[in-house]
Coordinates of C-alpha atoms in Angstrom, one line a residue:
X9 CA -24.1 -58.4 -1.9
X10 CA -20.5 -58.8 -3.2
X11 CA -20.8 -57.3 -7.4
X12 CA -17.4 -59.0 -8.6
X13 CA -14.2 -60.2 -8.1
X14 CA -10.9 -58.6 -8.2
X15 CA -7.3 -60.0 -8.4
X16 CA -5.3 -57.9 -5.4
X17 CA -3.5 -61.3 -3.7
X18 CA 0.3 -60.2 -3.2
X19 CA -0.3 -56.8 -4.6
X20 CA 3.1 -55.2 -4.3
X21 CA 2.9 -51.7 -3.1
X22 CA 4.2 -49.1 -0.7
X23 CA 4.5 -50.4 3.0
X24 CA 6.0 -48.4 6.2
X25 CA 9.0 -46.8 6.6
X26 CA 9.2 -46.3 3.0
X27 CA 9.7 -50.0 2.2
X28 CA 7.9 -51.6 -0.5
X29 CA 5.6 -54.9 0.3
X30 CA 2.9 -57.3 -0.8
X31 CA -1.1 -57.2 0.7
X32 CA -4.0 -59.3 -0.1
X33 CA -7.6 -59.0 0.6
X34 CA -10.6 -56.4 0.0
X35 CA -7.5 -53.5 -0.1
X36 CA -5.7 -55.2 -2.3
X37 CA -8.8 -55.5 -5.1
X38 CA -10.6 -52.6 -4.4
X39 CA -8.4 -50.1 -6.0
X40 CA -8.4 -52.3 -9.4
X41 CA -11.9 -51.6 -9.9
X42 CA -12.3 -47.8 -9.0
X43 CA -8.9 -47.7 -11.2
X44 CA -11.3 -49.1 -14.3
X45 CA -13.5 -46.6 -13.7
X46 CA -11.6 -44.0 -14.4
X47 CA -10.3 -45.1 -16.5
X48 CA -13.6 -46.2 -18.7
X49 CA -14.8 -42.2 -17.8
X50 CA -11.1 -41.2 -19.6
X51 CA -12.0 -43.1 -22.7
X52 CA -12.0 -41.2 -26.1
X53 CA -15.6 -41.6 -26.6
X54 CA -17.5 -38.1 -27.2
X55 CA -20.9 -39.7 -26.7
X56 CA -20.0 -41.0 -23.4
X57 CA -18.7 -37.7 -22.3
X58 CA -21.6 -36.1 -22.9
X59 CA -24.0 -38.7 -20.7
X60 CA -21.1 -37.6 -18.2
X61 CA -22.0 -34.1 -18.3
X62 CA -25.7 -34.3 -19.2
X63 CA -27.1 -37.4 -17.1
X64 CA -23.9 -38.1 -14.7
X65 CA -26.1 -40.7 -12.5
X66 CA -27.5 -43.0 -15.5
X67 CA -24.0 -42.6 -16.5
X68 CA -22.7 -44.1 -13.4
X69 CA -24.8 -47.1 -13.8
X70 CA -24.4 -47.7 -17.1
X71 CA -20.4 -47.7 -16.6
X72 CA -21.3 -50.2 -13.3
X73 CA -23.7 -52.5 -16.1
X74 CA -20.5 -52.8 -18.5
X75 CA -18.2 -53.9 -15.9
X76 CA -20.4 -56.3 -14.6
X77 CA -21.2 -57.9 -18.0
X78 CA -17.4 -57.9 -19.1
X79 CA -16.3 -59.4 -16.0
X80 CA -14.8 -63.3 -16.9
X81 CA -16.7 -66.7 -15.0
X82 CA -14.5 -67.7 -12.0
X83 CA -15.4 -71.0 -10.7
X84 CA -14.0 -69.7 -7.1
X85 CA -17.3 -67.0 -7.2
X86 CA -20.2 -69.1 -8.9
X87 CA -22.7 -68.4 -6.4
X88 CA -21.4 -65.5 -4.4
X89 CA -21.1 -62.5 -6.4
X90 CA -23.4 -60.9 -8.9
X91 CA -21.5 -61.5 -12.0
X92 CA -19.9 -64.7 -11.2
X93 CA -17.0 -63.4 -12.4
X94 CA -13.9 -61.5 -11.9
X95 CA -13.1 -57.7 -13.1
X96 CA -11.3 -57.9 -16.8
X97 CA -10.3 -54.2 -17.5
X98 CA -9.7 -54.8 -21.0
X99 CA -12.9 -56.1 -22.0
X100 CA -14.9 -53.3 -20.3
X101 CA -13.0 -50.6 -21.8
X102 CA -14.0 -52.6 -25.3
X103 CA -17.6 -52.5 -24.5
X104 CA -17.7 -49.2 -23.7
X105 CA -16.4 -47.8 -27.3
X106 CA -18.4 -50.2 -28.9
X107 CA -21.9 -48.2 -27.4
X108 CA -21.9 -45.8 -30.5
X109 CA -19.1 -43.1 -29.6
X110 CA -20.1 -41.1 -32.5
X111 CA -22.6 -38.4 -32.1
X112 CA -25.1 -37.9 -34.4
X113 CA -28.5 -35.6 -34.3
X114 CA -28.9 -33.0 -31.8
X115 CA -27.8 -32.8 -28.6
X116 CA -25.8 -30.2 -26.5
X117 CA -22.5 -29.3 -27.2
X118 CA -19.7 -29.8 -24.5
X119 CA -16.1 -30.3 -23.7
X120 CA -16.7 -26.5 -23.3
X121 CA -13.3 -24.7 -22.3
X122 CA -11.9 -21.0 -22.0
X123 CA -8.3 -20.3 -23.6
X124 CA -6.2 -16.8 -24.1
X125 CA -8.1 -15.1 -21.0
X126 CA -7.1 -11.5 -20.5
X127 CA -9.2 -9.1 -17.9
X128 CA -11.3 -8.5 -20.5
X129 CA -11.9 -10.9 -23.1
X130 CA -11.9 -15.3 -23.1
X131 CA -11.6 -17.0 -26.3
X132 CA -14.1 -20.0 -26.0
X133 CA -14.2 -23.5 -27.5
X134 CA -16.3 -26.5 -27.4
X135 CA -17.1 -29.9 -29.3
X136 CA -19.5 -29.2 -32.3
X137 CA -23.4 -30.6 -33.3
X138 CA -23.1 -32.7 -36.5
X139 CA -26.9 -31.7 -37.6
X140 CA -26.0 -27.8 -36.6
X141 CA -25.4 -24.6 -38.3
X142 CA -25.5 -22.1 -35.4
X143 CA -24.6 -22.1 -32.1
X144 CA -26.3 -19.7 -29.1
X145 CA -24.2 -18.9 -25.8
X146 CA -25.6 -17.1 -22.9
X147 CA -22.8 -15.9 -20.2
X148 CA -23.0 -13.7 -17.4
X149 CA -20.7 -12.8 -14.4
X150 CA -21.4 -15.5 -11.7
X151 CA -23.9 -14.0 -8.8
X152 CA -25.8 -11.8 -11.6
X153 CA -29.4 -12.3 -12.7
X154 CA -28.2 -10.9 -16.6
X155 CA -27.2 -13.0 -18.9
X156 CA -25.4 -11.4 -22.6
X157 CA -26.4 -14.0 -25.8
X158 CA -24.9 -14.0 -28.9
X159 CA -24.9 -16.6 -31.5
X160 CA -21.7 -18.4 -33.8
X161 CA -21.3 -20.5 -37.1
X162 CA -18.1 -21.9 -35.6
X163 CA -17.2 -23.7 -32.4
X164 CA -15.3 -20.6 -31.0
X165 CA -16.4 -17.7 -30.1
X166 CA -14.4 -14.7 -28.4
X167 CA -16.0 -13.1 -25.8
X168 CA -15.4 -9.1 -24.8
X169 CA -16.0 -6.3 -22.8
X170 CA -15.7 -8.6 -19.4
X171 CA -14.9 -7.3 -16.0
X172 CA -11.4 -7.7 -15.1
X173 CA -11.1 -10.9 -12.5
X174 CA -14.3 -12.0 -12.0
X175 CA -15.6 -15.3 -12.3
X176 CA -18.0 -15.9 -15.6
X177 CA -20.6 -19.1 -16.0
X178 CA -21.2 -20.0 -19.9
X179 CA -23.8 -22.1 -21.4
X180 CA -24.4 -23.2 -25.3
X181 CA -26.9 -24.3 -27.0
X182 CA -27.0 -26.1 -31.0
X183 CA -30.0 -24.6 -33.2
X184 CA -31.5 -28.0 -33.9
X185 CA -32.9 -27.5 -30.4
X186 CA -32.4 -23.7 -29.0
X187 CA -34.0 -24.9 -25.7
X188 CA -31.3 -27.1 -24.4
X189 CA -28.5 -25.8 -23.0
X190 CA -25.0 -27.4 -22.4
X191 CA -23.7 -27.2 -18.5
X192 CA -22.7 -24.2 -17.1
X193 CA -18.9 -23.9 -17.3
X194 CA -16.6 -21.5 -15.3
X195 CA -13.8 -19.4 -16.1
X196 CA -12.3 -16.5 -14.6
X197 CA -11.0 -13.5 -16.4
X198 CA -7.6 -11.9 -15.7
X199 CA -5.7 -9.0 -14.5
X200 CA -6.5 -9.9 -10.8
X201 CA -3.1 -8.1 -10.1
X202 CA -2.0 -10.4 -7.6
X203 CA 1.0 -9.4 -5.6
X204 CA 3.9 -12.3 -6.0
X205 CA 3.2 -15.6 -3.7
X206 CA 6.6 -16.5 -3.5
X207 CA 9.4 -14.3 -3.1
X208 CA 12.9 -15.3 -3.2
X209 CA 15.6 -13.9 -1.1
X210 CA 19.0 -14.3 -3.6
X211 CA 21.4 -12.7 -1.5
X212 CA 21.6 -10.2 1.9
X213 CA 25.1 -8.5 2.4
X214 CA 26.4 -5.8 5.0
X215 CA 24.2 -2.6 3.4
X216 CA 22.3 -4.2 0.4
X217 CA 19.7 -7.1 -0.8
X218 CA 18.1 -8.8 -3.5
X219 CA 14.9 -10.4 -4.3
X220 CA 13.3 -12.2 -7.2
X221 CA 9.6 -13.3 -7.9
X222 CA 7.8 -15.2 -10.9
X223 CA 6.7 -13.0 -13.3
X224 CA 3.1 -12.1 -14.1
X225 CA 2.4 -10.7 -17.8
X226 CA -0.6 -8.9 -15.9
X227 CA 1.9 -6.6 -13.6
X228 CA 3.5 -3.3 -15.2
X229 CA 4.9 -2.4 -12.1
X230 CA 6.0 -3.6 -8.7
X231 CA 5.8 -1.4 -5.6
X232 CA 8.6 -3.1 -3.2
X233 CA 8.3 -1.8 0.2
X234 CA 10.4 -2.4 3.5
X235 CA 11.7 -1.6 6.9
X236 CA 13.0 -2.5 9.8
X237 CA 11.6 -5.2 12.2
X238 CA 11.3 -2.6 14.9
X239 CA 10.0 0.6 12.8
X240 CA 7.2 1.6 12.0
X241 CA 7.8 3.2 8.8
X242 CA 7.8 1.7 5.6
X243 CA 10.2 2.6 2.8
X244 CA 9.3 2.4 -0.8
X245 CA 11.0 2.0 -4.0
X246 CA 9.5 0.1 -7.5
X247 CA 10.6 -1.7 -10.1
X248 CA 9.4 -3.4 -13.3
X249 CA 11.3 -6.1 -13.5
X250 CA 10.3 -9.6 -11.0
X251 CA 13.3 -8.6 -8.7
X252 CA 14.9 -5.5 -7.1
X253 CA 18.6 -4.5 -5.3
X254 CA 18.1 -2.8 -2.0
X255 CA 20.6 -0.8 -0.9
X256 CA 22.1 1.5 1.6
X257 CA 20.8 -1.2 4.7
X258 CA 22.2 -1.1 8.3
X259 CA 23.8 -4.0 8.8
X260 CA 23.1 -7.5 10.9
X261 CA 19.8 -6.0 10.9
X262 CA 16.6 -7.7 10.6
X263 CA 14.3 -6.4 7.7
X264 CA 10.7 -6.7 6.4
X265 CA 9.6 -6.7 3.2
X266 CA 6.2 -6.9 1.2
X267 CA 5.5 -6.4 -2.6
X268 CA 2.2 -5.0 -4.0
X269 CA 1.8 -5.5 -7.8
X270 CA 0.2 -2.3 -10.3
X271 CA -1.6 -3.4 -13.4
X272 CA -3.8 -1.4 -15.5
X273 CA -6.9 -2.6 -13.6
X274 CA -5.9 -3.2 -10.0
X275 CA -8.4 -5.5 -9.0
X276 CA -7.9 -7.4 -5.9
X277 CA -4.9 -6.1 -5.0
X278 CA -3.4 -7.0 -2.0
X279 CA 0.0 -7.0 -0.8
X280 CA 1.9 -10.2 -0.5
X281 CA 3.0 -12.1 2.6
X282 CA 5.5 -10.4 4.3
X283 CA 8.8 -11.7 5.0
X284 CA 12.4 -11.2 6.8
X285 CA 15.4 -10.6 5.9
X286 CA 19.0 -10.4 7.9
X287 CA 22.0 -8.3 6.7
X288 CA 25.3 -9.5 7.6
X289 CA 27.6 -7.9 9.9
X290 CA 26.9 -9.5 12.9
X291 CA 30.0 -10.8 13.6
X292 CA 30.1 -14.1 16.1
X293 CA 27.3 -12.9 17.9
X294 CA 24.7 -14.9 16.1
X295 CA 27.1 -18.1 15.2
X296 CA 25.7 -21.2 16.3
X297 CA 28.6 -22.3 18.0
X298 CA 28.5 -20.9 21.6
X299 CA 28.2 -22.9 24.2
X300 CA 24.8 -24.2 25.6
X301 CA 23.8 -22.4 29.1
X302 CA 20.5 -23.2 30.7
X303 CA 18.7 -23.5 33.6
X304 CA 16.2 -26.5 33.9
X305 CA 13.8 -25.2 36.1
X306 CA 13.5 -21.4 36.3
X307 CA 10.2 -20.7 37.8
X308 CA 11.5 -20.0 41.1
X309 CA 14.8 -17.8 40.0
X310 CA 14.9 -16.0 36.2
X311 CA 16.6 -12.8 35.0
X312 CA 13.2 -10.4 35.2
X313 CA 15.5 -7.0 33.6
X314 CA 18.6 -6.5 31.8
X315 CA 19.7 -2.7 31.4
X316 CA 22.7 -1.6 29.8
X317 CA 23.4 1.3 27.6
X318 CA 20.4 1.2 25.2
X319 CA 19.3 -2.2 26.5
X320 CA 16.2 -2.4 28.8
X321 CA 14.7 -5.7 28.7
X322 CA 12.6 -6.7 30.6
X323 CA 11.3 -10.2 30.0
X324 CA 10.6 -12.4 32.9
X325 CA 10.3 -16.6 33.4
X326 CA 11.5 -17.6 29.9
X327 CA 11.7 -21.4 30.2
X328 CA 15.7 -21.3 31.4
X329 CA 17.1 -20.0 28.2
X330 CA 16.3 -16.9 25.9
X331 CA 18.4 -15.7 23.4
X332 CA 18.2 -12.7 22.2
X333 CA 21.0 -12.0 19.5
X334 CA 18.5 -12.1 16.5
X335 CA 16.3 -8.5 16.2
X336 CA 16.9 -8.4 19.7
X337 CA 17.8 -5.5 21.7
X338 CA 21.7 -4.3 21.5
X339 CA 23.8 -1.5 22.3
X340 CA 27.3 -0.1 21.2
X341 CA 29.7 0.0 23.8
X342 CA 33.1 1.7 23.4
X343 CA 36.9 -0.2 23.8
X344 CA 38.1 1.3 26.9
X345 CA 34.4 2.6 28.2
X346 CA 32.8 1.4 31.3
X347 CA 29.0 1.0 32.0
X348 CA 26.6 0.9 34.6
X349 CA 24.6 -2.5 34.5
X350 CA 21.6 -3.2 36.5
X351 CA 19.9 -7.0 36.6
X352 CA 16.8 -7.5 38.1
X353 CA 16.4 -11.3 39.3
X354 CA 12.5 -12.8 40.1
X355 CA 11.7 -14.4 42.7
X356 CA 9.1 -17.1 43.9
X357 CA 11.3 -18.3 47.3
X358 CA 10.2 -21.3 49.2
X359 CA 12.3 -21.6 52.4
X360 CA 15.0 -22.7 50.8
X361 CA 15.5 -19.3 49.5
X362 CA 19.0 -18.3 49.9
X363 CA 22.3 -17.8 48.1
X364 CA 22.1 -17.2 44.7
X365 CA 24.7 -16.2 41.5
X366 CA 24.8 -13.7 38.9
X367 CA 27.3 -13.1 36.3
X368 CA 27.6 -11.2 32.9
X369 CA 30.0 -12.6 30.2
X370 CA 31.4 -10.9 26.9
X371 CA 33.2 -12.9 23.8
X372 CA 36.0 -9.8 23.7
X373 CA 38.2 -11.6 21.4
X374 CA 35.0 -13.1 19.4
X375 CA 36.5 -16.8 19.4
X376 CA 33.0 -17.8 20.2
X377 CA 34.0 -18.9 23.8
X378 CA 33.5 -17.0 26.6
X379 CA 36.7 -16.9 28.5
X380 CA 35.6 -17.5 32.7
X381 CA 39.1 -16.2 33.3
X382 CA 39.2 -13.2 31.1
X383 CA 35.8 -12.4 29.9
X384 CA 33.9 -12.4 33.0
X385 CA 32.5 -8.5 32.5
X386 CA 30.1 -8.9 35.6
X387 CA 30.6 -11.0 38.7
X388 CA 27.3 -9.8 41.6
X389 CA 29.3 -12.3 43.9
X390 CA 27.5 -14.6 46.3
X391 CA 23.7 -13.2 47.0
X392 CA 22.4 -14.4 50.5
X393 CA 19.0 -12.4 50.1
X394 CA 16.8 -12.5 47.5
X395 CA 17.1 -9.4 46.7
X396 CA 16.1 -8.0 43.0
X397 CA 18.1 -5.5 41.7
X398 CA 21.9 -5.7 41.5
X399 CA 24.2 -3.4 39.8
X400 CA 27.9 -3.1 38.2
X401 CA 30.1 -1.7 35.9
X402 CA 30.9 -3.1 32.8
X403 CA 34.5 -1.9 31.4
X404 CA 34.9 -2.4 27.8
X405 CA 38.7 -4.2 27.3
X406 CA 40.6 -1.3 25.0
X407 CA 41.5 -4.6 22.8
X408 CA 38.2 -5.7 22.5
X409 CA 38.0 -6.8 18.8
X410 CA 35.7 -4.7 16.8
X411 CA 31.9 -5.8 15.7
X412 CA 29.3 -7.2 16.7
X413 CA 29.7 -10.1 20.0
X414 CA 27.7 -12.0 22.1
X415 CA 27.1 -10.9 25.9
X416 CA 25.6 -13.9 28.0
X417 CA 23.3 -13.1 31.6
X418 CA 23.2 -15.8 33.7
X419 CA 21.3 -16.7 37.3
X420 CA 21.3 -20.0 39.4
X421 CA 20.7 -20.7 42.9
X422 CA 22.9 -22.5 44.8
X423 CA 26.9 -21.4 45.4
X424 CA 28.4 -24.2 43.0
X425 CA 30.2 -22.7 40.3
X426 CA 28.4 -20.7 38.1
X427 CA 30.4 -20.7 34.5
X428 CA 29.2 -19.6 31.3
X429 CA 28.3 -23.0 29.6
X430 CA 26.3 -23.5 32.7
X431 CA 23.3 -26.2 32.9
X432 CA 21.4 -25.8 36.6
X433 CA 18.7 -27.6 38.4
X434 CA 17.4 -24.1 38.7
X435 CA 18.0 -20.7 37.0
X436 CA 18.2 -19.0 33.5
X437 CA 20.6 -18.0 31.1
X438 CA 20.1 -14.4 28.0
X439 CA 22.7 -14.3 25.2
X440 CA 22.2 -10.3 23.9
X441 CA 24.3 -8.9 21.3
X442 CA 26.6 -5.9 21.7
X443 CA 28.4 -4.3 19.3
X444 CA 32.2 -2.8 20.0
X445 CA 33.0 0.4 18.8
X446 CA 35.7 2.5 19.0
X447 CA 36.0 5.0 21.2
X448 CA 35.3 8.4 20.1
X449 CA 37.5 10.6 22.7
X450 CA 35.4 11.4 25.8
X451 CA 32.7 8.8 26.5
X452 CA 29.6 9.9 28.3
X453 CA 30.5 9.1 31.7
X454 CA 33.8 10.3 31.1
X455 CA 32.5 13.6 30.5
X456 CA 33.3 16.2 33.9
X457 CA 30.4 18.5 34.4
X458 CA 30.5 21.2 37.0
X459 CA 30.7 18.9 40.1
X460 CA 34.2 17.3 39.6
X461 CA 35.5 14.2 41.4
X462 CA 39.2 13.9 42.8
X463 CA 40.7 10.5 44.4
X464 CA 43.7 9.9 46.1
X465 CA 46.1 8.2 46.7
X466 CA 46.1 6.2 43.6
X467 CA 47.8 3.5 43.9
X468 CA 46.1 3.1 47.4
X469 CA 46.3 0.6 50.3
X470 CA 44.1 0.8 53.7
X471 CA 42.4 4.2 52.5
X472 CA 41.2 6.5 50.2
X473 CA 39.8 10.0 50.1
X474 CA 37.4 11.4 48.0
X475 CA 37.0 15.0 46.9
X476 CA 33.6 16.0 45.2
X477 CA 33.7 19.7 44.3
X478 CA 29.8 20.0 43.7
X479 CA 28.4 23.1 42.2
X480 CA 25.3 22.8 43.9
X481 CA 23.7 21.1 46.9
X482 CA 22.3 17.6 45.7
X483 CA 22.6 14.3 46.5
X484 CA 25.1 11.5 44.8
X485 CA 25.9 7.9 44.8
X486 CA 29.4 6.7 45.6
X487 CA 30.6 3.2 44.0
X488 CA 33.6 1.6 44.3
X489 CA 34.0 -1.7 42.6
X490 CA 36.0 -4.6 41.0
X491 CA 37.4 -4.3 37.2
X492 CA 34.8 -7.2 36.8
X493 CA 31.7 -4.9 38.0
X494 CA 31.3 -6.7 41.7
X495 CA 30.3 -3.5 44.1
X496 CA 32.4 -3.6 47.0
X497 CA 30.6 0.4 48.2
X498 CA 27.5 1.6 47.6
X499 CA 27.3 4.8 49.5
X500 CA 24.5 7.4 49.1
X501 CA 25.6 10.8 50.3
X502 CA 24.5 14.3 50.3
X503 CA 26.7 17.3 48.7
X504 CA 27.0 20.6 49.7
X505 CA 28.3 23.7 47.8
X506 CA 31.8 23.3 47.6
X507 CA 34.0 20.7 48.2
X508 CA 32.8 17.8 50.0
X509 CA 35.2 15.1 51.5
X510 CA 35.0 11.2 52.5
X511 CA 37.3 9.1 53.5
X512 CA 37.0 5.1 52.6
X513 CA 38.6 2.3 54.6
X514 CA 39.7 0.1 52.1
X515 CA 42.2 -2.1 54.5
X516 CA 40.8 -5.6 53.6
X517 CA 40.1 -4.9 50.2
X518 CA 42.2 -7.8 48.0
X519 CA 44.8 -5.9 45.9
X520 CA 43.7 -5.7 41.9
X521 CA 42.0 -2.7 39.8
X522 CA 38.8 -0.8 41.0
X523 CA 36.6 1.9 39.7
X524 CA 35.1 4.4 41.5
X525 CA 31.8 6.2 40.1
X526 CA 30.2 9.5 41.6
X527 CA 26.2 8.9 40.2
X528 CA 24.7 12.7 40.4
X529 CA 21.0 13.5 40.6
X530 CA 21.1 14.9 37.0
X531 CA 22.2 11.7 35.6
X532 CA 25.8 12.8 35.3
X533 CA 28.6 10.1 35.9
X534 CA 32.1 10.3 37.1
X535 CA 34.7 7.1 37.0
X536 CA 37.9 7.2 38.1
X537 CA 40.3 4.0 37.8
X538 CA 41.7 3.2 40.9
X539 CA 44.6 0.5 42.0
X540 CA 44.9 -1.5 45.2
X541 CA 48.9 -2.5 46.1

């Protein structure tokens, strides 16, 4: 059966896309009439309030009765609804303060509510009994079997002695009749010591931070700690204010950072949600402006290991595209320095498995381009194998612009043009960042231990001669290679005490700049810049 009418036809409202509209229908009416309801619920009747609490279903059906019987004749729905009539807001809300609002004679109290909590007292109020002197509460913390009673003249009462931040159930009762009891109503003492929910970063410079948080008049002091994203270690400092300066940071680093709060009961404490935090510093490396380099399909060619200096990643098939420049790994390298680089490539060859390229670029001059003409720091050449490993030298520009760049790895197959905004059918692409330094006099490789290294002639043209005066017998690696890090000899060789001599054809070399690196079983490197007329 259909109760009543409602008017809905045309109802303007909000439609899709954010527009605004007219509906009809069931949709259109129905929200008129649970609308009324609340709003007959919300009226400022104390009797009906307390059917609400006492006997909520009779009340239910008493507020359905009054709309029914308020409703006004329609001729359109004689004979198919209940009420024959259509809803009338107005005249229900009229019948419902004219049931007797007043109350009179015993009966519960209610509108029970708890004001001015602290962790360990609630001040209490409720809605008096006309035909009452004395009021009796019961209260206990919720979960316990206990309950404390005490008794009132007034409709207050302030309650002590509670646990700090636990949840409390009260119930009152009039003295006209001790034996009924108003609903339970909850409240929850304070001093929970809750650590701050939301905590704003204001401003992260080169070496210092600062945060802010709401205050909470239950917190004497907040214990602020924080670290690097890749330590283990936290650092601590406090403060009893909402907010704290950090300072003495590294910079373009990323940070964590967690807050647990102190009160003088420290119940439930729990840190907050950790959260990051970047100091500046970084230079171009992490600007948004680079170039896009990708490869579309990189699960049959990736970049599996990049090691250079402190960098050894090893990451595998990453989708075509990784970058790495934020809490990344990094390294300094020196203006003027050069350094070995090794690049693993993976694999999964089908017959068409040949010729691949690999190149290294760094942003030297941090315009946020990467030069192909100038800033090519690694060039492996055309690979016809798949082979994995593939190794260089990296030399750092003595004009290289101070801070913090961006290095870019990239891998495709096929011999087409591999350039540093590349987008392949197949491959991938890793931005890192590097940080220039300046050079502090004798770089580690430049560094001469016992075994020492002598070329000549220098310029040379068809041949060159090496000298290795090695302090020991061992064995060593010879490399010669381009400016750009492209190996042109890799020779593996075996000193003896005393001088040792080789003698390199280097005839069909292309003139240009070369280095040439003696690798020693200790881990000790030799270069020597070397110039082909």
């Amino acid at each position: 059966t259909i109760d009543l009418g409602a008017y809905g036809e045309g109802t303007y409202t909000l439609t899709t896309n954010s527009g605004y509209g007219g509906f009809g229908g069931t949709s259109g009416a129905t929200p008129h009439v649970a609308g009324t309801i609340g709003l007959l619920y919300s009226a400022p009747c104390p009797r009906l309030a307390l059917l609400a609490r006492t006997q909520p279903a009779q009340t239910a059906l008493l507020l359905k009765q009054i709309i029914l019987n308020s409703s006004v004749s329609h001729v359109d729905l004689q004979g198919t609804t209940v009420s024959a009539g259509v809803l009338n807001m107005k005249n229900a809300l009229d019948s419902v303060m004219a049931i007797g609002c007043s109350l009179s004679g015993c009966h519960e109290p209610y509108n029970v509510l708890a004001s001015a909590t602290t962790g360990t007292t609630a001040s209490i109020n409720w809605d008096g009994v006309d035909s009452t002197n004395v009021y009796y509460m019961r209260y206990r913390a919720v979960g316990t079997p206990t309950w404390t009673f005490s008794n009132t003249t007034d409709t207050f009462s302030v309650l002590s002695n509670l646990i700090a931040c636990t949840n409390y159930e009260i119930e009152i009762a009039a003295d006209c009749d001790s034996t009924i009891y108003s609903s339970n109503y909850i409240f929850k003492t304070g001093d929970c010591c809750f650590a701050p929910s939301a905590i704003n970063i204001d401003t992260a410079n080169l070496t210092t931070a600062t945060f802010s948080w709401a205050v909470d008049p239950f917190v004497t002091t907040y214990i602020v700690e924080y670290k690097l994203k890749t330590a283990t270690t936290w650092l601590t400092t406090t403060t009893t204010s909402p907010g704290v300066i950090l300072s003495g940071l590294d910079s373009c680093e990323i940070y964590e950072l967690r807050i647990l709060s102190s009160c003088p009961v420290n119940i439930n404490n729990q840190y907050s949600a950790t959260i990051e935090f970047e100091t500046t510093g970084c230079g171009k490396c992490t600007s948004a402006n680079y170039c896009a380099s990708t490869g579309q399909n990189s699960g049959d060619d990736w970049i599996q290991n990049v090691t250079l200096n402190n960098i050894n990643n090893t990451t595998g098939d990453n989708g075509g595209y990784i970058s790495f420049v934020n809490g990344g790994p990094t390294t300094d390298l020196a203006q003027g320095g050069a350094y070995p680089i090794s690049i693993d490539i993976g694999f999964n060859t089908g017959p068409w498995g040949t010729n691949w390229l690999l190149k290294v670029w760094i942003d030297y001059n941090q315009d946020e381009v990467f030069d192909d003409a100038t800033e090519l720091a690694y060039d492996a050449g055309v690979i016809s194998t798949a082979i994995n490993n593939h190794t260089g030298t990296i030399t750092i520009p003595s004009n290289a612009i101070l801070s913090r760049t961006r290095m870019r790895v990239a891998v495709k197959w096929g011999t087409n043009n591999l350039n540093s905004c590349n987008n392949s059918s197949y491959g991938e692409t890793e931005d890192y960042c590097i940080n220039i330094t300046q050079p502090t006099g004798i770089t580690v490789e430049e560094i001469l231990p016992n075994t020492t290294l002598t070329v000549y002639p220098n310029p040379f043209d068809k041949q060159l001669t090496v000298n290795m005066n090695s302090v020991q017998d061992q064995t060593a690696t010879l490399i010669l290679s381009t400016i750009t890090g492209q190996e042109v000899i890799n020779l593996r060789t075996q000193l003896d005490l005393g001088e040792n001599f080789l003698q390199l054809p280097t005839n069909r070399l292309p003139q240009g700049v070369y280095l040439i690196r003696l690798l020693l079983e200790d881990g000790s490197v030799m270069t020597q810049k070397m110039i082909k007329q």
